[in-house]
Coordinates of N, CA and C in Angstrom, one line a residue:
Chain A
X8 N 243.1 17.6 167.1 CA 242.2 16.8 167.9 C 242.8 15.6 168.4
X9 N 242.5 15.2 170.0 CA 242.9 13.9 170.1 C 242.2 12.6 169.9
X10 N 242.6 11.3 169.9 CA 241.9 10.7 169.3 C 243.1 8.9 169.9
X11 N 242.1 8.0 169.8 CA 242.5 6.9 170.5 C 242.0 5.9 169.7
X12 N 242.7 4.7 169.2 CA 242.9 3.5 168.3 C 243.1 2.1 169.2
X13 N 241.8 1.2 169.0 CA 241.9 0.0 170.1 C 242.0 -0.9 168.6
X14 N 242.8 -1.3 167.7 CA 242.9 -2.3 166.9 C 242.0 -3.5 167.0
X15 N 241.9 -3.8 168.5 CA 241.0 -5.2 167.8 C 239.6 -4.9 168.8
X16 N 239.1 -5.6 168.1 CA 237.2 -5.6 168.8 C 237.5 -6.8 169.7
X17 N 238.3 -7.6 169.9 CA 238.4 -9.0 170.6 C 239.3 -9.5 170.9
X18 N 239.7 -9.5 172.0 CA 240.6 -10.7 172.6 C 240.8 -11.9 173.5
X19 N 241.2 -12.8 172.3 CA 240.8 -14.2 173.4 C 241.9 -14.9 173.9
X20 N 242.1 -15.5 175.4 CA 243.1 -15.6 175.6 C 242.4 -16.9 176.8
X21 N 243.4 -17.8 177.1 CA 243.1 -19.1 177.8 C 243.3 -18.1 179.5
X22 N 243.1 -18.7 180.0 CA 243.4 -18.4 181.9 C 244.6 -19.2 182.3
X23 N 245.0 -17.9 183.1 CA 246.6 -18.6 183.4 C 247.6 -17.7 182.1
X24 N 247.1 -17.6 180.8 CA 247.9 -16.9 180.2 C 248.1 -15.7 180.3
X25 N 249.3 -15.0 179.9 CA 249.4 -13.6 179.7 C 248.7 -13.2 178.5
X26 N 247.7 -11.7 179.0 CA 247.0 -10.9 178.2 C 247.9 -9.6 177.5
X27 N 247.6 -9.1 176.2 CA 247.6 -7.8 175.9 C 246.4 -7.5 175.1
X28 N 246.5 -5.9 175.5 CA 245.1 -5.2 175.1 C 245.9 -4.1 174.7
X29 N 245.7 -3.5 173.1 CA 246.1 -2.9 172.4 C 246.1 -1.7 172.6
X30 N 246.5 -0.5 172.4 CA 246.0 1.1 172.5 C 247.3 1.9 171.6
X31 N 246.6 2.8 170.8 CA 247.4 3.8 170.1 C 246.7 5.3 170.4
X32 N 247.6 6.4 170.4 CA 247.1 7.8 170.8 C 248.0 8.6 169.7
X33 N 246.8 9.7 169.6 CA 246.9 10.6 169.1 C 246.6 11.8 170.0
X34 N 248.1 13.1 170.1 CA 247.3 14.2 171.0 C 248.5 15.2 170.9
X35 N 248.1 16.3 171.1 CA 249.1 17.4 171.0 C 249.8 17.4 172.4
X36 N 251.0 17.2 172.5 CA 251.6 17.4 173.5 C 252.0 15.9 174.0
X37 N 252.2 16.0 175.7 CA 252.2 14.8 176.2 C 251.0 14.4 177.3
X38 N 251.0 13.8 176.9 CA 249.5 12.8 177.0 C 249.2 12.5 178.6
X39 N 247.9 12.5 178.9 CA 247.2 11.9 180.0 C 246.6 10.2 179.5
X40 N 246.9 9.0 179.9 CA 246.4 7.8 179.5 C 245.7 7.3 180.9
X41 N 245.1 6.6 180.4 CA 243.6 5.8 181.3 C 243.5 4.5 180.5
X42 N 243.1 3.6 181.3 CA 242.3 2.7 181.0 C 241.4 2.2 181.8
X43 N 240.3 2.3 181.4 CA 238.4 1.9 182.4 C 238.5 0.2 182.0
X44 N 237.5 -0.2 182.6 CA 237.2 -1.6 182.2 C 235.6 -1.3 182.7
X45 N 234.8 -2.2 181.9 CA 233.6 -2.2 181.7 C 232.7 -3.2 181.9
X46 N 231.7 -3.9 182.8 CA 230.9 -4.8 182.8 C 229.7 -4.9 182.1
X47 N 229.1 -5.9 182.0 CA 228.2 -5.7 181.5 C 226.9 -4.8 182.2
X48 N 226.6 -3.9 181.4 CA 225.4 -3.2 182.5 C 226.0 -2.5 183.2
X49 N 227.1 -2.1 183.2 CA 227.4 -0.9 184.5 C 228.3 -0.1 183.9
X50 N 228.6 1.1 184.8 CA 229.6 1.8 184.4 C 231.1 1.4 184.0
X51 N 232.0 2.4 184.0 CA 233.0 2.1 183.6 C 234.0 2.3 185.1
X52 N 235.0 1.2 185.5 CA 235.8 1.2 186.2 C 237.0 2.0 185.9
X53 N 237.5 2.6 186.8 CA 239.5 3.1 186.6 C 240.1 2.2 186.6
X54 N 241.3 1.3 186.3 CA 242.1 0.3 186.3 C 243.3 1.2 186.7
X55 N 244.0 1.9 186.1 CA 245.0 2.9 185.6 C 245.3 4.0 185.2
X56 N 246.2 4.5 185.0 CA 246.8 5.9 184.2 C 248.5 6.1 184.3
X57 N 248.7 6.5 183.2 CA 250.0 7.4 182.8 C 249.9 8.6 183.4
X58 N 250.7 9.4 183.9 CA 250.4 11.0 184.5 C 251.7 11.3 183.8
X59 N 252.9 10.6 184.3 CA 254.7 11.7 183.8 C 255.4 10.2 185.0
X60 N 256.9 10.3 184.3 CA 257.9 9.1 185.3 C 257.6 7.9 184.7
X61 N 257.7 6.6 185.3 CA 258.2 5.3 185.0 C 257.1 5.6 184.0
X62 N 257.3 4.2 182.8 CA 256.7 4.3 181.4 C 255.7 2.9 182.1
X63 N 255.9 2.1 182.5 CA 255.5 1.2 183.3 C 254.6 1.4 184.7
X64 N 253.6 1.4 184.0 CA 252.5 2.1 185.2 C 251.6 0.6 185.7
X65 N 251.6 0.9 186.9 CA 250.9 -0.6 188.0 C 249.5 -0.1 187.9
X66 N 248.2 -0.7 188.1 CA 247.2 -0.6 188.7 C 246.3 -1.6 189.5
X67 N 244.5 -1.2 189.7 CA 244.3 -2.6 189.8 C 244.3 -4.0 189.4
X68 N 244.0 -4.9 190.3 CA 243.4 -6.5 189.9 C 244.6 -6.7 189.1
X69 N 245.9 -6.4 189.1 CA 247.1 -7.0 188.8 C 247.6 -6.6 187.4
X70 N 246.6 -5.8 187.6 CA 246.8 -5.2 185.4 C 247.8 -4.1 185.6
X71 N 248.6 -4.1 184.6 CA 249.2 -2.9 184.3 C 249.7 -2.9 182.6
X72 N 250.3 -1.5 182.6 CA 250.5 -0.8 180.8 C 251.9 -0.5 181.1
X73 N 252.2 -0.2 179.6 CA 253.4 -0.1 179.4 C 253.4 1.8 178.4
X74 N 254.1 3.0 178.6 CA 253.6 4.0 178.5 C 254.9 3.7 176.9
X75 N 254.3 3.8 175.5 CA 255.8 4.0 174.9 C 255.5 5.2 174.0
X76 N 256.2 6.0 174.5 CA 256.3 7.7 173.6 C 256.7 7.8 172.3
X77 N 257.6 6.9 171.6 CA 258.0 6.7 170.2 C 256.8 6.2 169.6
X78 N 255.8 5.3 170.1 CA 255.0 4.0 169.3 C 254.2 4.9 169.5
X79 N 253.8 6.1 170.7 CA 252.3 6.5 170.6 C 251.4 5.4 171.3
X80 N 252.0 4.5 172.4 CA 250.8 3.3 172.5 C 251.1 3.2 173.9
X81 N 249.9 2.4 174.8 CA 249.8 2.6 176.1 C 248.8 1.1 176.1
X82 N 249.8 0.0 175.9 CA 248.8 -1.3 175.8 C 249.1 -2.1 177.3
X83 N 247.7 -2.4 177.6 CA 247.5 -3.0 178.5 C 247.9 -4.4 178.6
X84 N 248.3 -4.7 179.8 CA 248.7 -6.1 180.1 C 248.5 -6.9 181.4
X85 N 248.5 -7.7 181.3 CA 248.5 -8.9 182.8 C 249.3 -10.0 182.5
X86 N 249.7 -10.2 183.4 CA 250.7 -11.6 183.4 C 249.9 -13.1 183.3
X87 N 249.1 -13.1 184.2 CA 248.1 -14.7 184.1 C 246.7 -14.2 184.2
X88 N 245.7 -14.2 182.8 CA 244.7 -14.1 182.8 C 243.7 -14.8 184.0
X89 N 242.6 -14.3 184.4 CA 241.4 -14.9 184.8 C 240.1 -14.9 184.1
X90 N 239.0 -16.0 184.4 CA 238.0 -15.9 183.3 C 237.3 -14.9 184.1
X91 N 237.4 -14.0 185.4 CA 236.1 -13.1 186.5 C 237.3 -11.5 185.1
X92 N 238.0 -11.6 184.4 CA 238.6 -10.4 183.9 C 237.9 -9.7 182.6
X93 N 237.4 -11.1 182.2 CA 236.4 -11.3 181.0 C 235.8 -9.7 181.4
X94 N 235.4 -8.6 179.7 CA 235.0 -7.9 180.1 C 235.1 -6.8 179.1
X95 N 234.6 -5.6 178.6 CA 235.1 -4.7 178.3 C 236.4 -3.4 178.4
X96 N 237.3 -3.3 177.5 CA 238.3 -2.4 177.7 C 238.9 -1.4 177.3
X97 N 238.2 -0.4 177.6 CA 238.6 1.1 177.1 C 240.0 1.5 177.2
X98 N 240.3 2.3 176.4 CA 242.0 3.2 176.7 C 241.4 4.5 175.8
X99 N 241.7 5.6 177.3 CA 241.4 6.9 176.4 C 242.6 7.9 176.8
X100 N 242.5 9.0 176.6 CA 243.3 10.6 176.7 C 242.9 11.4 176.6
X101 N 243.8 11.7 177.5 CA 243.3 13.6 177.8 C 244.8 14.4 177.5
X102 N 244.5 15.4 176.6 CA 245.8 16.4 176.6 C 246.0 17.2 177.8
X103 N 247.0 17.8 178.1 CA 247.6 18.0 179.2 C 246.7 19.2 179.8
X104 N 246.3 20.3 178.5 CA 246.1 21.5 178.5 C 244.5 21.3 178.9
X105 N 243.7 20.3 178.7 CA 242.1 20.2 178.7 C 241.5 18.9 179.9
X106 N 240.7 19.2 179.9 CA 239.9 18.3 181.0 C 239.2 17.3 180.6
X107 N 238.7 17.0 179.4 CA 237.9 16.0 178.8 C 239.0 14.8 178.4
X108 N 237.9 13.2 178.4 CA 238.4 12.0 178.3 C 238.4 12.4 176.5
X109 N 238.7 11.4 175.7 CA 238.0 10.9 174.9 C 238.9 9.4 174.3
X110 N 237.6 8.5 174.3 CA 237.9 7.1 174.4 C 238.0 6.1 173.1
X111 N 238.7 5.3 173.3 CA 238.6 4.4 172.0 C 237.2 3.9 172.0
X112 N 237.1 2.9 170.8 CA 235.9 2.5 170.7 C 235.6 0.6 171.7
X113 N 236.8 0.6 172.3 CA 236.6 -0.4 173.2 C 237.1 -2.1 172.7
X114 N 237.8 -3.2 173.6 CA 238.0 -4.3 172.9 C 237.6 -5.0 174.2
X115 N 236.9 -6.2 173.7 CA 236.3 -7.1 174.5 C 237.3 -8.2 174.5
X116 N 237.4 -8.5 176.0 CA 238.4 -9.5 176.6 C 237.8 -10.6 176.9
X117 N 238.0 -11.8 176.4 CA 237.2 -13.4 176.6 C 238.3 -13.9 177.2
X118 N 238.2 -14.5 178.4 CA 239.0 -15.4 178.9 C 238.4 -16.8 179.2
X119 N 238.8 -17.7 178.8 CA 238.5 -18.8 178.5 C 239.0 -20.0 180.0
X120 N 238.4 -20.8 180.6 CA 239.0 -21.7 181.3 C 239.8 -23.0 181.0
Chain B
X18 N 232.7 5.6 201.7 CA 232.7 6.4 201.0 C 231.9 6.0 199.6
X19 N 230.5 7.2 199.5 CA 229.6 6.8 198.8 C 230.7 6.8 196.9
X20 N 230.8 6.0 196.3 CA 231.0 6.9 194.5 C 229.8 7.5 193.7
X21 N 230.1 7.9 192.9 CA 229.3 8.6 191.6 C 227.6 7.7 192.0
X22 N 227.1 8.8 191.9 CA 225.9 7.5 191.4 C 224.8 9.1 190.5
X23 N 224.1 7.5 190.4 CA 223.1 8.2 188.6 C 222.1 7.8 189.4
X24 N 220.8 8.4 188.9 CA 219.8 8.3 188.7 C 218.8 9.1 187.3
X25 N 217.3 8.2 186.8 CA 217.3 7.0 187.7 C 218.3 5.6 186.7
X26 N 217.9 4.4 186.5 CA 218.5 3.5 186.0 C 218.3 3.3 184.9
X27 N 217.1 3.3 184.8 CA 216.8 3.1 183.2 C 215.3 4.2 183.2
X28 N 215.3 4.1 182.1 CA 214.1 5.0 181.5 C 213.6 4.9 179.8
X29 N 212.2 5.0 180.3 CA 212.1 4.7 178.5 C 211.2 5.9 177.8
X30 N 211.4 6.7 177.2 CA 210.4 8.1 176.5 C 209.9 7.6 175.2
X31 N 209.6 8.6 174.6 CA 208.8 8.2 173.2 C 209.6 10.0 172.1
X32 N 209.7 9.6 171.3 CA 210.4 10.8 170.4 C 209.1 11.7 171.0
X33 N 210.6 13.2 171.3 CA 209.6 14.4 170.7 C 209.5 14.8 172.4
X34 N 209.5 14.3 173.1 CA 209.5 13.8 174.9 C 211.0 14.9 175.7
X35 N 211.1 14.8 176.6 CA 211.8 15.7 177.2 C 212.6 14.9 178.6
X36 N 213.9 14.9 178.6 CA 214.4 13.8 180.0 C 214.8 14.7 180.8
X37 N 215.2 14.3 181.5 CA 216.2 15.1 183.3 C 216.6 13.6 183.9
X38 N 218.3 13.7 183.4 CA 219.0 12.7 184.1 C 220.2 13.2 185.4
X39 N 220.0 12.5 186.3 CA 220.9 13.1 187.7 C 222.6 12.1 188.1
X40 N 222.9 13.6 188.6 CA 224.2 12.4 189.0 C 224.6 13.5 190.3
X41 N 225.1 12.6 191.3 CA 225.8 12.9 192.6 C 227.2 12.5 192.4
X42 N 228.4 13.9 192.4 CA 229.8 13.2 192.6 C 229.7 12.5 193.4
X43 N 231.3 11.6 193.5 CA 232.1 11.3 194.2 C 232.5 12.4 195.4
X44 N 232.2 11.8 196.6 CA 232.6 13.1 197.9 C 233.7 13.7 197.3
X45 N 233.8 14.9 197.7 CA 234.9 15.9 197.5 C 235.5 16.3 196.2
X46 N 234.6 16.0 195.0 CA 234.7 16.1 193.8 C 234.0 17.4 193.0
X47 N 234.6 18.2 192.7 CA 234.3 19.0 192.4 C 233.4 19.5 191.1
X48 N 234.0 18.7 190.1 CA 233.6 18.7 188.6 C 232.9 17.6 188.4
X49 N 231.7 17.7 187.2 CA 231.2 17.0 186.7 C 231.5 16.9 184.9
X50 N 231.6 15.5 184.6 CA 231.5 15.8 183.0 C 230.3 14.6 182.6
X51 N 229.8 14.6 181.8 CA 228.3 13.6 181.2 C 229.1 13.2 179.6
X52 N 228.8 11.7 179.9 CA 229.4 11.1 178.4 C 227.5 10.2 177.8
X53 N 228.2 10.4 176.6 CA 227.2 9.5 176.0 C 228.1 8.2 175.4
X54 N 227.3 6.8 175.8 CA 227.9 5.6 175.3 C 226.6 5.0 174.7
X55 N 226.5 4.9 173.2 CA 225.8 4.4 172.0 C 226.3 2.9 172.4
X56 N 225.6 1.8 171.7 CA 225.7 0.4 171.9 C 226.8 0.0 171.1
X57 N 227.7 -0.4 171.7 CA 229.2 -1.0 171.0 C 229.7 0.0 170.6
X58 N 229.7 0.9 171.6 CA 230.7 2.1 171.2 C 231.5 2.6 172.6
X59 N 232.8 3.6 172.2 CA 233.3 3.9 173.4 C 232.3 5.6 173.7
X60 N 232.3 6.1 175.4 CA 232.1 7.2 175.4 C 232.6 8.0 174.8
X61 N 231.2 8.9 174.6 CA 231.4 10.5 173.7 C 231.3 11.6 174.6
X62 N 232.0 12.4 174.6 CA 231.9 13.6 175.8 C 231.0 14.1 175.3
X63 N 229.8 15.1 176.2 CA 228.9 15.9 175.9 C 229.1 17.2 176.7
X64 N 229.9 17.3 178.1 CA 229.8 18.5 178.3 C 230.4 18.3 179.9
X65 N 231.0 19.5 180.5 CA 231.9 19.2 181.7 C 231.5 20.4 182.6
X66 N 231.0 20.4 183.6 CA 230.4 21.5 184.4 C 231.7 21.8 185.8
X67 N 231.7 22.9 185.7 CA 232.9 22.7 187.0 C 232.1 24.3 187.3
X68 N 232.1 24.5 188.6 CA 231.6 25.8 189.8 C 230.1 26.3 189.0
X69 N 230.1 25.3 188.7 CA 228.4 25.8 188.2 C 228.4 26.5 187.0
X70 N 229.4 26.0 185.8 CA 229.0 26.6 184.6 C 230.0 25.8 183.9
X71 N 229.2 25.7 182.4 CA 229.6 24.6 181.6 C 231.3 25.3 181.2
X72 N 232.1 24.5 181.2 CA 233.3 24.1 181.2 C 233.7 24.5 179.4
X73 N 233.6 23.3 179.0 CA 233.8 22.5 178.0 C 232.7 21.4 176.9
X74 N 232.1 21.4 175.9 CA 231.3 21.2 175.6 C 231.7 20.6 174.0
X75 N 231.4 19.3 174.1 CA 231.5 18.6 173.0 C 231.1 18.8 172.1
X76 N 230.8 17.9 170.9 CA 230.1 17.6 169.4 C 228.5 17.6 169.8
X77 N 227.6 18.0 170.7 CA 226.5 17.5 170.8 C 225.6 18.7 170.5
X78 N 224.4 18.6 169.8 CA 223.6 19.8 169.2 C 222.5 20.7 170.8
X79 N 222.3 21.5 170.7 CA 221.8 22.6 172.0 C 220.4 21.4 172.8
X80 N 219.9 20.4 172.0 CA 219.0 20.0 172.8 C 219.4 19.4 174.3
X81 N 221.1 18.9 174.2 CA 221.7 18.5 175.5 C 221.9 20.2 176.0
X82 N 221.5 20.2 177.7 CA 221.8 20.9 178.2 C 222.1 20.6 179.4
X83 N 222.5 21.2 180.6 CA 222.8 20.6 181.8 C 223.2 22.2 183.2
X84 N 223.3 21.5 183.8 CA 223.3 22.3 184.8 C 224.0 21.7 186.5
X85 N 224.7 22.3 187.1 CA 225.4 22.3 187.9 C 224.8 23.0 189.5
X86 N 224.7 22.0 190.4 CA 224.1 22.8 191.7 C 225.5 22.9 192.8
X87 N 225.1 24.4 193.5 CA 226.0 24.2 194.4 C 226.6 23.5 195.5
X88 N 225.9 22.6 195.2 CA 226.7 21.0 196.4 C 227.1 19.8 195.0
X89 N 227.3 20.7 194.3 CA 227.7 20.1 193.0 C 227.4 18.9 192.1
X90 N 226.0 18.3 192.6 CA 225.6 17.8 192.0 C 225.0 18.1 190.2
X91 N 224.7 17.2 189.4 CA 224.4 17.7 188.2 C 223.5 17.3 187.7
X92 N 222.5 17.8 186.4 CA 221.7 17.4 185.8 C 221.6 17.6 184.9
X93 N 221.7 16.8 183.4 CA 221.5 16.2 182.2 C 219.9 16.3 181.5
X94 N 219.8 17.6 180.6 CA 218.6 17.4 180.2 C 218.9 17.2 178.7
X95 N 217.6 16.2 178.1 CA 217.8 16.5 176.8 C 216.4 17.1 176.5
X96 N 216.3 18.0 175.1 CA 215.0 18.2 174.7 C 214.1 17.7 173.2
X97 N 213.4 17.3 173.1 CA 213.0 17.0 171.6 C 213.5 15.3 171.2
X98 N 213.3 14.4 172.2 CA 214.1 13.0 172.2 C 214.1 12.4 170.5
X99 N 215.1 11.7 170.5 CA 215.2 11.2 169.0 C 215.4 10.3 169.1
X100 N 215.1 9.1 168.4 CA 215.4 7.7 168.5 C 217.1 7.9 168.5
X101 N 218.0 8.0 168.0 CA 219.0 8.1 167.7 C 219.7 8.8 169.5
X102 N 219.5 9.0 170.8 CA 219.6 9.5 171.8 C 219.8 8.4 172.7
X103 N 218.7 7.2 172.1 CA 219.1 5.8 173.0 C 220.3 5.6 173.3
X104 N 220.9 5.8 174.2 CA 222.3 4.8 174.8 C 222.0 5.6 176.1
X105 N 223.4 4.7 176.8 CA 223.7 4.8 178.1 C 224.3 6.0 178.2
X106 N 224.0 6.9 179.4 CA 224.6 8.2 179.5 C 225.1 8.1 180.6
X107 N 226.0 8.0 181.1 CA 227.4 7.8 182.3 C 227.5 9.4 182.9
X108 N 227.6 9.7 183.6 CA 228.6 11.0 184.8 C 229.8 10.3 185.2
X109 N 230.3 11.7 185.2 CA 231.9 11.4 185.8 C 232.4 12.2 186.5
X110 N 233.0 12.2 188.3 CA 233.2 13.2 188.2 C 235.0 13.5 188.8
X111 N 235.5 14.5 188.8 CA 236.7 14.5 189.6 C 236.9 15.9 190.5
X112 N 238.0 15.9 190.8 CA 238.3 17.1 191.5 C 239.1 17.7 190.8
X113 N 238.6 19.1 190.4 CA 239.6 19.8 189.5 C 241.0 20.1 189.4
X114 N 241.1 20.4 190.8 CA 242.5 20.9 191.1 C 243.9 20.8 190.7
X115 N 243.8 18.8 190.9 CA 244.9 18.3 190.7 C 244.8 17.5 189.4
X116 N 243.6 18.0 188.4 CA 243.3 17.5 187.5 C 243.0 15.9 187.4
X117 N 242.4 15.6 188.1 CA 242.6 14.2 188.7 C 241.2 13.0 187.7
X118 N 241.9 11.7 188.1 CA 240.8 11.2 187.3 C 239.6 11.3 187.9
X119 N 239.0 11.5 186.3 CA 237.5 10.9 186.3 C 236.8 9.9 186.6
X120 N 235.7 9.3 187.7 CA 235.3 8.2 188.4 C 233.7 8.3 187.7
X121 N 233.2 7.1 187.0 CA 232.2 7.3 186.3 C 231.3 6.6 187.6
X122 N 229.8 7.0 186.8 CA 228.8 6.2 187.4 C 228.1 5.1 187.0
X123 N 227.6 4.3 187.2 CA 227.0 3.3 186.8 C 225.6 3.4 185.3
X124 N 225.5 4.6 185.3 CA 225.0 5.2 183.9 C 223.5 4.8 184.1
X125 N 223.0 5.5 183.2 CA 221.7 5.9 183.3 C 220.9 5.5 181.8
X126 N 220.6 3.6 181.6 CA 220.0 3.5 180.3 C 218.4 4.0 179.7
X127 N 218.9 5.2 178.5 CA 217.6 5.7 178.0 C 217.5 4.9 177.0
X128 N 216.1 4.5 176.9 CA 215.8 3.8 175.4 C 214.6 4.9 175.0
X129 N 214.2 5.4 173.9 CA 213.6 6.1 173.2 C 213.0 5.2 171.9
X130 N 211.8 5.7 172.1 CA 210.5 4.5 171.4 C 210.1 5.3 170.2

């Protein structure tokens, strides 16, 4: 079974600074990664994904992850926080062979001015 | 280009009550999957409908059922409501083909009295 590990419930970080947002995977094979972001009250956004190629994957609003195969981890990053980023942050997987997400239990991003 | 959308937005039943929640893909999307998101938690897959027949089907007991129309829209029933049913239930949908991401919708909050 696969299965996804967000270590912390919170991260706080000033504006202007560089963020990380944690993620560990478990999955037979090699891995499909995602990361949603979440508002309050609404659905979930795409930001990203891992598919196969560079380990270093771009997406929106300036965010990007780092794919590492040894560690098992796919942690999100930005270079200069904003407080509009503030927000909820999923990281999930899908194995190669199946169609279904399944998601960590999410880490809330406070950005501070 | 319209995305995912849910209906309706919120809703409130009483145990023992019967729902019908809707979702319209994303144009040109073929598949539908329905997550359940509990309060402070990440989505739970409940079930993935692709050409009009359930796919793939999570941890969830027979009272979730659902159904697939041929302009591929979908609908989410549950039967026998339980307090324990309250959360947000999200659609997602993609295009099968290229296995492509999942685009959620703005979710559909049940609260159960």
């Amino acid at each position: 079974a696969q299965s996804v590990a967000q270590p912390e419930d919170q991260v706080n970080v000033a504006e202007g600074n560089p963020l990380t947002v944690k993620c560990t995977y478990s999955v037979s094979g090699n891995p499909y990664l995602f990361w949603y972001v979440q508002y309050p009250n609404r659905g979930l956004q795409f930001l990203l994904k891992y598919i196969t190629g560079d380990n270093l994957v771009k997406g929106s609003y300036g965010f990007e992850a780092e794919f590492n195969k040894s560690q098992t981890s796919f942690h999100l990053k930005k270079p200069s926080a904003l407080v509009s980023d503030s927000a909820l942050y999923f990281c999930a997987v899908r194995d190669r062979g199946g169609s279904t997400l399944t998601f960590g239990k999410g880490t809330m991003l406070l950005v501070s001015p | 280009d319209a995305g995912v959308t849910q209906s309706p937005t919120h809703l409130i039943k009483t145990r023992g009550q019967q729902v019908t929640l809707r979702c319209s893909p994303k144009s040109g999307h073929d598949t539908v999957s329905w997550y359940q998101q509990a309060l402070g938690q990440g989505p739970q897959f409940i079930f993935q409908y692709y050409e009009e027949e359930e796919r793939q089907r999570g941890n969830f007991p027979d009272r979730f059922s659902g159904h697939q129309f041929p302009n591929y829209s979908s609908e989410l029933n549950v039967n026998a409501l339980l307090l324990g049913d309250s959360a947000l239930y999200l659609c997602a949908s993609s295009f099968e083909q290229y296995q492509e991401t999942q685009y959620f919708g703005p979710g559909t909050r049940l609260l159960v009295l």
